[in-house]
């Protein structure tokens, strides 16, 4: 934490304890959305490459920085759908602030249908019409950037998928997770509400329990970080909620979700302060490639935790500039781990970027990376709208 000149730094907070001089909630919203877009953009350059191809192109360490991409790299459907998730929540909150009740999941479904219309897919005639909103006028969001099959097919049915009536019963792809950070950015909600909102929205396109549970856990991590918990404590508390009764009556934790998340926490447990980060090959062997929901979340959590400074040192610094430099170093290191593997690099890095942005706020985002980001004004525009409607 930063201190005034001539003072003694305060003791480092224990895991889960709020930090002094923590970022305000508006900074966390901006950091989360921009951080996710940065991870998504860097990972999108190598999304379909295995690690041998990445090394052949960028050297033994793989892709580490936007400076290695001569033509830059745009963000993908991950960022597009995250912004549309934010807009669906934004509409529901606008109605609420006007004293009008709304069906939140219906607002999200309609937002996703508007996204579907940007992907050269006809919106089903049976789907309700909704007037366009600010987000729909942003030309950069109309590009087709490798959207997930389950997202497209689930929305193209024209049916509003639910937990009990899933449109894609067996779909467990990471498309349900990578868009779900905004649920954790709404303040003053109980964890049970955050989880339900996220899991219900995942069910609009992905019917497998692992998909909605992974999405719900991810949103709980963001929610805990936004409330001031440490990275490790946020991950552990989210997993604890999954195993401790947050699920619907009669639903059990998916064993694959629990196993992958436990593995991520175990593998990262002894690393802060000088351990050896897993090689890309071992990362995939232990946690998976990230194409399915629980693997994408596990890889991202591992990348964030394994590269974290020793407990408390990210805040127990002599001045704000040192703290900011440390946060940016952590961001760069974590995104590099999340990008460089044989798997869904943009989704794993997007999730990692969301997590670190929610934790540190905007100061963790490297200026040179932001300068390379496609259409930052669109992402900032959505972040500002969400911050304003939540009173941040």
XYZ file of C-alpha atoms in Angstrom, residues 48-344:
297
model
C -5.837 -21.618 -32.725
C -2.064 -22.225 -32.509
C -0.453 -24.926 -30.418
C 2.527 -24.052 -28.264
C 5.058 -25.266 -30.821
C 3.618 -22.905 -33.435
C 3.574 -20.038 -30.920
C 7.244 -20.631 -30.072
C 8.194 -20.936 -33.722
C 6.617 -17.553 -34.390
C 7.605 -15.624 -31.271
C 10.579 -17.435 -29.740
C 11.041 -19.808 -26.778
C 9.107 -17.595 -24.363
C 6.154 -17.320 -26.704
C 3.999 -14.228 -27.179
C 4.727 -11.780 -24.369
C 3.710 -8.366 -25.607
C 1.705 -6.471 -28.221
C 4.972 -5.110 -29.631
C 5.558 -8.559 -31.168
C 2.415 -8.155 -33.296
C 3.242 -5.900 -36.197
C -0.373 -5.585 -37.269
C -1.784 -5.554 -33.767
C -4.561 -7.863 -32.680
C -8.269 -7.077 -32.359
C -10.447 -8.339 -29.558
C -12.754 -11.271 -30.197
C -16.282 -12.415 -29.427
C -15.213 -12.740 -25.782
C -15.067 -8.975 -25.357
C -18.084 -8.421 -27.576
C -20.257 -10.710 -25.463
C -18.868 -9.343 -22.202
C -19.928 -5.857 -23.282
C -23.362 -7.122 -24.298
C -23.663 -8.817 -20.905
C -22.875 -5.476 -19.309
C -25.503 -3.819 -21.485
C -28.181 -6.339 -20.535
C -27.466 -5.690 -16.866
C -27.319 -1.964 -17.550
C -30.818 -1.987 -19.032
C -32.215 -3.926 -16.066
C -30.557 -1.489 -13.650
C -31.899 1.489 -15.585
C -35.408 0.090 -15.269
C -34.843 -0.525 -11.553
C -33.575 3.001 -10.988
C -36.774 4.253 -12.628
C -38.813 2.153 -10.214
C -39.847 -0.409 -12.825
C -39.334 -4.128 -12.250
C -37.836 -6.126 -15.097
C -36.922 -9.702 -15.916
C -33.133 -9.477 -15.719
C -32.507 -12.670 -17.673
C -34.871 -11.490 -20.393
C -32.863 -8.261 -20.650
C -29.703 -10.330 -21.049
C -31.311 -12.621 -23.619
C -32.437 -9.644 -25.691
C -28.953 -8.143 -25.445
C -27.426 -11.404 -26.675
C -29.948 -11.544 -29.511
C -28.834 -8.083 -30.584
C -25.247 -9.371 -30.504
C -26.339 -12.339 -32.621
C -27.592 -9.916 -35.246
C -24.074 -8.465 -35.535
C -22.622 -11.871 -36.420
C -24.215 -12.333 -39.841
C -26.858 -14.562 -38.279
C -30.534 -13.768 -38.723
C -32.325 -13.131 -35.460
C -35.268 -15.574 -35.362
C -38.577 -14.023 -36.327
C -40.100 -15.498 -33.185
C -37.758 -13.514 -30.944
C -39.116 -10.350 -29.363
C -38.082 -7.071 -30.937
C -36.070 -4.635 -28.881
C -35.183 -1.092 -29.927
C -31.444 -0.599 -30.490
C -29.308 0.790 -27.680
C -26.021 2.696 -27.532
C -23.937 -0.446 -27.845
C -25.620 -1.433 -31.111
C -24.273 1.643 -32.891
C -20.636 0.681 -32.243
C -19.293 -0.539 -35.579
C -16.332 -2.402 -34.066
C -18.721 -4.793 -32.332
C -20.234 -5.894 -35.621
C -17.131 -7.811 -36.713
C -17.327 -11.599 -36.649
C -14.437 -12.804 -34.497
C -14.662 -16.591 -34.172
C -17.889 -16.734 -32.130
C -18.611 -19.942 -30.232
C -20.922 -22.463 -31.843
C -23.052 -22.930 -28.734
C -23.577 -19.184 -28.359
C -24.705 -18.908 -31.973
C -26.854 -22.032 -32.079
C -28.461 -21.446 -28.699
C -29.537 -17.927 -29.588
C -30.530 -18.838 -33.139
C -33.278 -21.135 -31.849
C -35.306 -18.110 -30.833
C -36.032 -19.868 -27.539
C -34.987 -18.421 -24.203
C -32.946 -21.209 -22.655
C -33.346 -21.904 -18.952
C -31.832 -24.283 -16.435
C -34.887 -26.522 -16.693
C -35.310 -26.114 -20.455
C -31.805 -25.747 -21.917
C -31.467 -25.050 -25.624
C -28.074 -26.803 -25.740
C -28.303 -29.481 -23.015
C -24.792 -30.842 -23.497
C -22.952 -27.569 -24.209
C -20.190 -26.812 -21.691
C -17.924 -24.601 -23.782
C -16.086 -21.634 -22.324
C -18.479 -19.228 -24.062
C -20.655 -19.379 -20.965
C -17.762 -18.216 -18.759
C -15.780 -15.666 -20.754
C -18.733 -13.233 -20.898
C -19.719 -13.435 -17.220
C -17.470 -10.963 -15.375
C -20.074 -8.132 -15.319
C -22.333 -10.022 -12.901
C -19.640 -9.656 -10.261
C -19.374 -5.903 -10.818
C -22.835 -5.034 -9.518
C -22.390 -3.841 -5.916
C -24.573 -4.561 -2.896
C -25.676 -8.010 -4.053
C -25.481 -11.151 -1.972
C -23.269 -13.937 -3.376
C -26.353 -16.096 -3.903
C -27.841 -13.433 -6.174
C -24.623 -12.973 -8.125
C -24.367 -16.709 -8.682
C -27.995 -17.070 -9.771
C -27.827 -14.184 -12.237
C -24.669 -15.593 -13.810
C -25.820 -19.218 -13.918
C -29.209 -18.283 -15.360
C -27.565 -16.197 -18.091
C -25.159 -19.036 -18.936
C -28.187 -21.278 -19.425
C -29.395 -19.043 -22.250
C -26.875 -20.811 -24.498
C -25.148 -23.572 -22.511
C -27.133 -26.292 -20.773
C -24.474 -28.427 -19.117
C -24.170 -27.943 -15.331
C -20.404 -27.432 -15.655
C -20.997 -24.399 -17.872
C -23.378 -22.563 -15.569
C -21.445 -23.521 -12.429
C -18.165 -22.314 -13.914
C -19.799 -19.064 -15.006
C -21.280 -18.600 -11.545
C -17.965 -19.244 -9.804
C -16.169 -16.789 -12.087
C -18.727 -14.092 -11.306
C -18.337 -14.826 -7.590
C -14.563 -14.351 -7.897
C -15.099 -10.939 -9.514
C -17.679 -10.051 -6.869
C -15.318 -10.966 -4.016
C -12.457 -9.005 -5.548
C -14.712 -5.993 -6.063
C -15.548 -6.220 -2.367
C -11.868 -6.025 -1.415
C -10.852 -9.652 -0.945
C -7.409 -10.890 -1.965
C -6.929 -12.974 -5.093
C -6.467 -16.251 -3.260
C -9.293 -15.594 -0.806
C -11.679 -14.689 -3.640
C -10.932 -17.919 -5.488
C -11.243 -20.043 -2.360
C -14.470 -18.385 -1.236
C -16.060 -18.833 -4.675
C -15.196 -22.522 -4.684
C -16.467 -22.762 -1.125
C -19.810 -21.298 -2.173
C -20.078 -23.863 -4.962
C -19.499 -26.706 -2.551
C -21.428 -25.179 0.332
C -25.036 -24.866 -0.755
C -25.308 -22.051 -3.290
C -26.658 -24.395 -5.967
C -30.323 -24.985 -6.656
C -32.055 -27.610 -4.572
C -31.250 -31.035 -5.943
C -28.198 -29.896 -7.924
C -24.742 -31.115 -6.952
C -21.394 -29.508 -7.747
C -20.098 -30.803 -11.045
C -17.102 -33.019 -10.224
C -15.068 -31.738 -13.170
C -15.542 -28.135 -12.083
C -14.505 -28.881 -8.522
C -11.519 -30.977 -9.610
C -10.161 -28.374 -12.044
C -10.540 -25.491 -9.620
C -8.987 -27.431 -6.764
C -6.088 -28.326 -9.047
C -5.561 -24.682 -10.010
C -5.445 -23.621 -6.360
C -3.184 -26.519 -5.387
C -0.723 -25.991 -8.224
C -0.459 -22.268 -7.541
C -0.371 -22.662 -3.780
C 3.371 -22.701 -3.178
C 4.437 -20.353 -5.952
C 4.145 -16.753 -4.713
C 7.545 -15.478 -3.710
C 9.726 -17.598 -5.950
C 8.201 -20.838 -7.251
C 8.427 -22.179 -10.783
C 5.410 -21.596 -13.000
C 4.232 -24.647 -14.921
C 5.446 -25.036 -18.475
C 2.755 -24.636 -21.152
C 2.822 -28.394 -21.685
C 2.352 -29.149 -17.986
C -0.314 -26.467 -17.700
C -2.437 -28.175 -20.346
C -1.735 -31.609 -18.907
C -2.877 -30.538 -15.438
C -5.715 -28.119 -16.183
C -6.758 -28.622 -19.796
C -6.724 -26.498 -22.930
C -9.508 -24.136 -21.936
C -12.029 -24.962 -24.642
C -14.582 -26.043 -22.032
C -15.860 -23.912 -19.189
C -14.145 -25.366 -16.142
C -10.775 -25.622 -17.916
C -10.844 -21.996 -19.083
C -11.594 -20.775 -15.571
C -8.972 -23.050 -13.997
C -6.203 -21.970 -16.395
C -7.016 -18.282 -15.836
C -7.096 -18.636 -12.049
C -3.816 -20.525 -12.082
C -2.177 -17.877 -14.287
C -3.258 -15.111 -11.909
C -2.320 -16.894 -8.681
C 0.930 -18.468 -9.861
C 2.372 -15.127 -10.958
C 1.181 -13.113 -7.955
C 3.720 -11.293 -5.798
C 4.414 -12.737 -2.392
C 1.387 -12.299 -0.129
C 0.818 -8.655 0.628
C 3.827 -7.242 -1.237
C 1.643 -5.881 -4.006
C 0.172 -3.448 -1.476
C 2.928 -3.127 1.152
C 5.022 -0.833 -0.988
C 6.650 2.482 -0.184
C 4.780 4.566 -2.722
C 1.916 4.452 -5.174
C 4.233 4.395 -8.187
C 5.964 1.256 -6.989
C 2.618 -0.384 -6.290
C 1.386 0.472 -9.780
C 4.560 -0.891 -11.385
C 4.158 -4.105 -9.416
C 0.532 -4.455 -10.447
C 1.436 -3.965 -14.108
C 4.251 -6.504 -13.865
C 1.795 -8.995 -12.387
C -0.704 -8.267 -15.162
C 1.887 -8.838 -17.888
C 3.169 -12.047 -16.310
C -0.273 -13.538 -15.723
C -1.525 -12.757 -19.229
C 1.630 -14.326 -20.701
C 0.907 -17.590 -18.838
C -2.744 -17.490 -19.874
C -1.875 -16.880 -23.544
C 1.016 -19.277 -24.106
C -0.389 -22.787 -24.235
C -2.032 -25.123 -26.716
C -5.634 -24.126 -26.254
C -8.210 -21.352 -26.158
